Tab-separated table of C-alpha atoms in Angstrom:
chain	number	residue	atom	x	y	z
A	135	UNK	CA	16.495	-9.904	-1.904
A	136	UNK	CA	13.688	-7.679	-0.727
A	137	UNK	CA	14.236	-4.536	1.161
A	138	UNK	CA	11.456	-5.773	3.205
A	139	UNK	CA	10.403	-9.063	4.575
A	140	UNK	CA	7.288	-10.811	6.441
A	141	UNK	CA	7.089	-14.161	8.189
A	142	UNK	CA	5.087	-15.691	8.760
A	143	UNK	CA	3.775	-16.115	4.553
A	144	UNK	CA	0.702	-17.857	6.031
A	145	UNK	CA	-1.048	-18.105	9.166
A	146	UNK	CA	-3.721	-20.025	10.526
A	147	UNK	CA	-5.029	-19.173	14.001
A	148	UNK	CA	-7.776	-20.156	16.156
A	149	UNK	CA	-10.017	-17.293	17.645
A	150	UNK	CA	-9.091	-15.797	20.684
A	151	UNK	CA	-5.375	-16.766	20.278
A	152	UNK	CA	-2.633	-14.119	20.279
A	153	UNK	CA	-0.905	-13.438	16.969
A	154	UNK	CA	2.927	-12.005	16.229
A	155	UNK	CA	3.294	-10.929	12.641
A	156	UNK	CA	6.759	-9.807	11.727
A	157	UNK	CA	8.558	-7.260	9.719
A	158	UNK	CA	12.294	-7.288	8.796
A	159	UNK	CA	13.892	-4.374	6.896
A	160	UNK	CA	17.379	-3.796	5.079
A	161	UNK	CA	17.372	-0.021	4.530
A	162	UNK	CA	17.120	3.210	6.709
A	163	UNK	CA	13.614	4.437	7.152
A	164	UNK	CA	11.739	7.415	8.080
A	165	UNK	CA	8.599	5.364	8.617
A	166	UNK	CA	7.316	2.146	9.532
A	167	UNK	CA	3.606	1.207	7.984
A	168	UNK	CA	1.240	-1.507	8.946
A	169	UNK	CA	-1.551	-2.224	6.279
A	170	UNK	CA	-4.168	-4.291	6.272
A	171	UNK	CA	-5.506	-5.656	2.747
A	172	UNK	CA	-9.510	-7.599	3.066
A	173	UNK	CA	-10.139	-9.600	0.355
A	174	UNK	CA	-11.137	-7.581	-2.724
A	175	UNK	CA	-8.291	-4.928	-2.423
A	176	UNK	CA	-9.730	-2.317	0.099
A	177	UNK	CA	-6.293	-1.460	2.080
A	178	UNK	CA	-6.562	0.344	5.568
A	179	UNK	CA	-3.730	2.066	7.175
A	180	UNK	CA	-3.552	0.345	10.717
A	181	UNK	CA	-0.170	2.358	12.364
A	182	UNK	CA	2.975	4.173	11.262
A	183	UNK	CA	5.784	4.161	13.090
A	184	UNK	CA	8.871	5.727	13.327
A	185	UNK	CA	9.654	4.657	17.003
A	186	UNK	CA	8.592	2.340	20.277
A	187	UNK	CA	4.986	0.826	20.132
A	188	UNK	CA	1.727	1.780	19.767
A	189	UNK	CA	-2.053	0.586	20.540
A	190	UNK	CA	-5.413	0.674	18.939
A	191	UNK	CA	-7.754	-1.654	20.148
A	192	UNK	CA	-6.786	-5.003	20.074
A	193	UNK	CA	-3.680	-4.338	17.841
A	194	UNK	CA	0.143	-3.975	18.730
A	195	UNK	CA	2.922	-2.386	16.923
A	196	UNK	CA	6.618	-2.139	17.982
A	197	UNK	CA	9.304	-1.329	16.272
A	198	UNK	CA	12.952	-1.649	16.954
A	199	UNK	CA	15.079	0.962	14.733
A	200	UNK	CA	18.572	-0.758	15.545
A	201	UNK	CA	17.326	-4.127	14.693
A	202	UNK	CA	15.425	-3.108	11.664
A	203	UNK	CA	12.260	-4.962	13.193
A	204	UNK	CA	9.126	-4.522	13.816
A	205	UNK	CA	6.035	-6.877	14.679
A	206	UNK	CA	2.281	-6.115	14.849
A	207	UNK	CA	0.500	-8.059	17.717
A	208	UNK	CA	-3.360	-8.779	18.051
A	209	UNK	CA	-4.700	-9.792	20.917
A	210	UNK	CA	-7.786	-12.340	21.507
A	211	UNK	CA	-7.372	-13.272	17.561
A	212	UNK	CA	-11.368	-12.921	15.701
A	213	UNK	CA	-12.218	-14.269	12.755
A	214	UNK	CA	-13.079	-10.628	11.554
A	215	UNK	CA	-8.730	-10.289	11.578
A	216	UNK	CA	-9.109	-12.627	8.396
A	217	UNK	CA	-6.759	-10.165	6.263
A	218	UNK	CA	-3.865	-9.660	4.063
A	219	UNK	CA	-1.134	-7.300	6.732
A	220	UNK	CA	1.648	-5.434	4.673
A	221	UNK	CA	4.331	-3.865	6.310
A	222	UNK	CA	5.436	-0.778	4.029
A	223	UNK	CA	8.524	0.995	5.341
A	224	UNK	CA	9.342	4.500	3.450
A	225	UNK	CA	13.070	4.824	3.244
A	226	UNK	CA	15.681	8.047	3.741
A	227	UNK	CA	16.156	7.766	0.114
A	228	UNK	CA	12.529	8.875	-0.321
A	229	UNK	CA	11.921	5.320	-1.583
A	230	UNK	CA	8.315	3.118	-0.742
A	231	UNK	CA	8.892	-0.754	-0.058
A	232	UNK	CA	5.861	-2.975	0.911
A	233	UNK	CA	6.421	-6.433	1.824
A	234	UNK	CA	4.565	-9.176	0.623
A	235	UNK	CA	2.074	-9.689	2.701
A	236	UNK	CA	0.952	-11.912	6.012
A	237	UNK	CA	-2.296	-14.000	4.811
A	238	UNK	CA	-3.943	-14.201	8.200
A	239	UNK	CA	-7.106	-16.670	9.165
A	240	UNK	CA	-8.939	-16.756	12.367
A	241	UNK	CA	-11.613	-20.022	12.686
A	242	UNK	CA	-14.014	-19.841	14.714
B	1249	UNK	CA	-14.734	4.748	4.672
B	1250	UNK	CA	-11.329	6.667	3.865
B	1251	UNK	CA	-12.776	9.242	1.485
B	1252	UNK	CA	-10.702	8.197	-1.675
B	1253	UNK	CA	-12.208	6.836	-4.380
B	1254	UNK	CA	-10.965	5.459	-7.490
B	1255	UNK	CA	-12.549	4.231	-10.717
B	1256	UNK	CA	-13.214	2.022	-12.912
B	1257	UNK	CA	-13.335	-0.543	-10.774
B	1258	UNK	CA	-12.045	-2.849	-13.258
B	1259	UNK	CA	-10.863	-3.043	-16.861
B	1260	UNK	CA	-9.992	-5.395	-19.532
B	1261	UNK	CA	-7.332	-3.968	-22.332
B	1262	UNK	CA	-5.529	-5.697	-24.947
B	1263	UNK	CA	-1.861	-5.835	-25.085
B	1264	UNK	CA	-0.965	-2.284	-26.649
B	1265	UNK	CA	-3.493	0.025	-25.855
B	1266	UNK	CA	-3.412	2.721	-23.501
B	1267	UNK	CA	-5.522	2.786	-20.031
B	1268	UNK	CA	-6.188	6.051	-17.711
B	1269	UNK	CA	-6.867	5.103	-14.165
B	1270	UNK	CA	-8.156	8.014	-12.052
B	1271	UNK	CA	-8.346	9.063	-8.642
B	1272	UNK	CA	-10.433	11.320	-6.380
B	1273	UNK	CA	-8.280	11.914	-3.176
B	1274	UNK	CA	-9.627	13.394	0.179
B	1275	UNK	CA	-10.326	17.300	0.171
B	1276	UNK	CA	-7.158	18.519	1.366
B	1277	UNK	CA	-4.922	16.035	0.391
B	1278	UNK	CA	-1.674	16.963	-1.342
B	1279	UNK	CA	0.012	14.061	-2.029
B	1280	UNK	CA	-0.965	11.243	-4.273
B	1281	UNK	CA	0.416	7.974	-4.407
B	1282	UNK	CA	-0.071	5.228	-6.883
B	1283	UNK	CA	0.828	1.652	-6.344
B	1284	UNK	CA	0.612	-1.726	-8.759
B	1285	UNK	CA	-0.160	-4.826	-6.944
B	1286	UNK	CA	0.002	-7.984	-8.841
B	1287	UNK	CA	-1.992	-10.789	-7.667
B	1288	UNK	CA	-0.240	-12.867	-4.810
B	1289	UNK	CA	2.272	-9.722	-4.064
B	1290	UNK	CA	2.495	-7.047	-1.962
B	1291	UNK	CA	1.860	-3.252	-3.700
B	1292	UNK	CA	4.786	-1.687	-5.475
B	1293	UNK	CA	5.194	1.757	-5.548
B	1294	UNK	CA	5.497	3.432	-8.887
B	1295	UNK	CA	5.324	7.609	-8.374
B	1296	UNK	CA	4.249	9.946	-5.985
B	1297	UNK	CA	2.614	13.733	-6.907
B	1298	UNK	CA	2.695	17.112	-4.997
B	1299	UNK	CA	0.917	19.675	-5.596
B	1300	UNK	CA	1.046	19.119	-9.049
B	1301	UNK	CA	4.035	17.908	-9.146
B	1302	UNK	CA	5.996	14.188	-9.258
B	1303	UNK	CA	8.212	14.055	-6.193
B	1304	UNK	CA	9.027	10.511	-6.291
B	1305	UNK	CA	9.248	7.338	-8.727
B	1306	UNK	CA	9.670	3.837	-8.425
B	1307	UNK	CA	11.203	1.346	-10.703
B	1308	UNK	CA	8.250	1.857	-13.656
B	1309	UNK	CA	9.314	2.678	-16.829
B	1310	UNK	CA	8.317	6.326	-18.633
B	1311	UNK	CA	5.117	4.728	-20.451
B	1312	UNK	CA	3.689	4.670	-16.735
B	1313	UNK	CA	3.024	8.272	-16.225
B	1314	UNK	CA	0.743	10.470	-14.225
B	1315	UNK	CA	-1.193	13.850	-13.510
B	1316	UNK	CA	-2.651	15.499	-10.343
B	1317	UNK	CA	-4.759	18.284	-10.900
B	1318	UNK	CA	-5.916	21.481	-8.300
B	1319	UNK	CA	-9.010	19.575	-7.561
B	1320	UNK	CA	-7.315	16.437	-5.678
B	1321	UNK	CA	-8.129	14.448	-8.720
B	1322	UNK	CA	-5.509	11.966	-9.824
B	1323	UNK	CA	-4.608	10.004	-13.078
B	1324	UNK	CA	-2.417	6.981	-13.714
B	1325	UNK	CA	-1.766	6.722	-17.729
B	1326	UNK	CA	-0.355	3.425	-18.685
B	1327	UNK	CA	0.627	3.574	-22.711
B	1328	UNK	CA	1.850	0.208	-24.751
B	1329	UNK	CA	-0.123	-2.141	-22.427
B	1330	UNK	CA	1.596	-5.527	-21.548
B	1331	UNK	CA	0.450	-8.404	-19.889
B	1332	UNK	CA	2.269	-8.204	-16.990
B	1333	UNK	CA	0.390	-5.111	-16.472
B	1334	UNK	CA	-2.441	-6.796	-15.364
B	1335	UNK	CA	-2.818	-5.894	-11.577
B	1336	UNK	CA	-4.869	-4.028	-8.749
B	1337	UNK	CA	-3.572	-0.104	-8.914
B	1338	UNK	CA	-4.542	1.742	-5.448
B	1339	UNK	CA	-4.163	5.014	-4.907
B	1340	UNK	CA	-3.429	6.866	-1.862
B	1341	UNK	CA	-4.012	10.318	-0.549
B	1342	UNK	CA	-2.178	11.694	2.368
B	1343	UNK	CA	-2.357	15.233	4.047
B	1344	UNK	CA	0.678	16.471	3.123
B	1345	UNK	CA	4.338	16.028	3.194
B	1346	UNK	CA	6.115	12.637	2.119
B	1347	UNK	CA	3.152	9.918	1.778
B	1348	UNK	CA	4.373	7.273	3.796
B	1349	UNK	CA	5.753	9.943	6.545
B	1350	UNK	CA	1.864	10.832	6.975
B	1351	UNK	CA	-0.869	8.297	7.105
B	1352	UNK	CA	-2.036	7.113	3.951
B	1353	UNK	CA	-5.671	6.840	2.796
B	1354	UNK	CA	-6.472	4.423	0.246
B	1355	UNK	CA	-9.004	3.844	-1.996
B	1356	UNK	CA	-10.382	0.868	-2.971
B	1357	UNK	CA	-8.591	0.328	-6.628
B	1358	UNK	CA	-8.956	-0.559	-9.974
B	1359	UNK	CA	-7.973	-4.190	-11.234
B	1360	UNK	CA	-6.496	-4.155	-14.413
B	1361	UNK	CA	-6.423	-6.906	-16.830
B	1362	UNK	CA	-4.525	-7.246	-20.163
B	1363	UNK	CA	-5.399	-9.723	-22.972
């Protein structure tokens, strides 16, 4: 079992709706990550968290600590989103664990 | 743009060989992280440097080993290449501190492939 887990795998969205991505995790953390991966590799840190919820833009992230959850939200969905999201969680042990991945697609 | 860049771009290596992946981090940037991401999967971390030093490992095995030098230059050094090797290895830079506990720049990485 991973220490870290996505749903949904794949999703396929129509522009302009709103999107939940979400993030389960079996360990203790110090840090929350949300990544997002364009085709090609490039990989852009979107948030960390370590508590609550914070904004950029059009993008959402909460996190609840005594759930081990945490979901990243955008808002009016654009094809532009089209991306790989990772959630990457660092734990107390000083250990990295990515999940594997959220393949998100926004038509038109 | 985040600053960190990484090169080659991309490789082919037979089974066996060795391969040196480097790194150019953000001026500034202590820490060092390099990750393998197979195709399909999300990255896995296999060590962290610094200051010189490797302050944290993954599950990799010892022929996966690494340098960070004064100049926030980075090097991943894979000996006895296998196929399962073959994969996209990012690096990431990060001001200081514990990688993940500070925001991570990465770089755009080098994809690997093993005959």
């Amino acid at each position: 079992k991973n220490e870290v887990e996505q749903s949904p795998q794949n999703l396929t969205a129509q522009e302009g709706e709103f999107i939940t991505i979400n993030c389960s995790y079996s360990v203790g953390i110090s840090a929350l990550h949300w990544l997002q991966q364009h085709p090609g590799g490039g990989i852009v840190s979107l948030f960390m968290l370590s508590s609550g919820k914070k904004k950029h833009g059009r993008l959402i992230a909460t996190i609840n600590i005594q759930e081990k959850h945490s979901s990243l939200h955008i808002t009016a969905s654009h094809p532009r989103d089209s991306a790989v999201y990772i959630c990457a969680v660092l734990s107390t042990g000083n250990q990295f664990y990515f999940g594997t991945g959220t393949s998100l697609t926004v038509i038109p | 743009e985040t600053g960190v860049t990484q090169s080659p771009t991309h490789l082919i290596k037979t089974r066996g060989q060795q391969v040196t992946l480097r790194c150019s981090s953000q001026s500034g940037h202590n820490t060092v992280s390099w990750y393998q991401q197979a195709l399909g999967q999300g990255p896995q971390f296999i060590f962290q440097y610094y200051r010189e030093e490797e302050n944290g490992r993954g599950n990799f095995p010892p022929r996966f080993s690494g340098l960070q030098f004064p100049n926030y230059s980075s090097e991943l050094n894979v000996n006895a290449l296998e196929l399962d090797d073959s994969a996209l290895y990012l690096c990431a830079s990060s001001l200081d501190g514990t990688g993940l506990s500070d925001t991570q720049y990465f770089g755009p990485g080098t994809r690997l492939t093993v005959l």
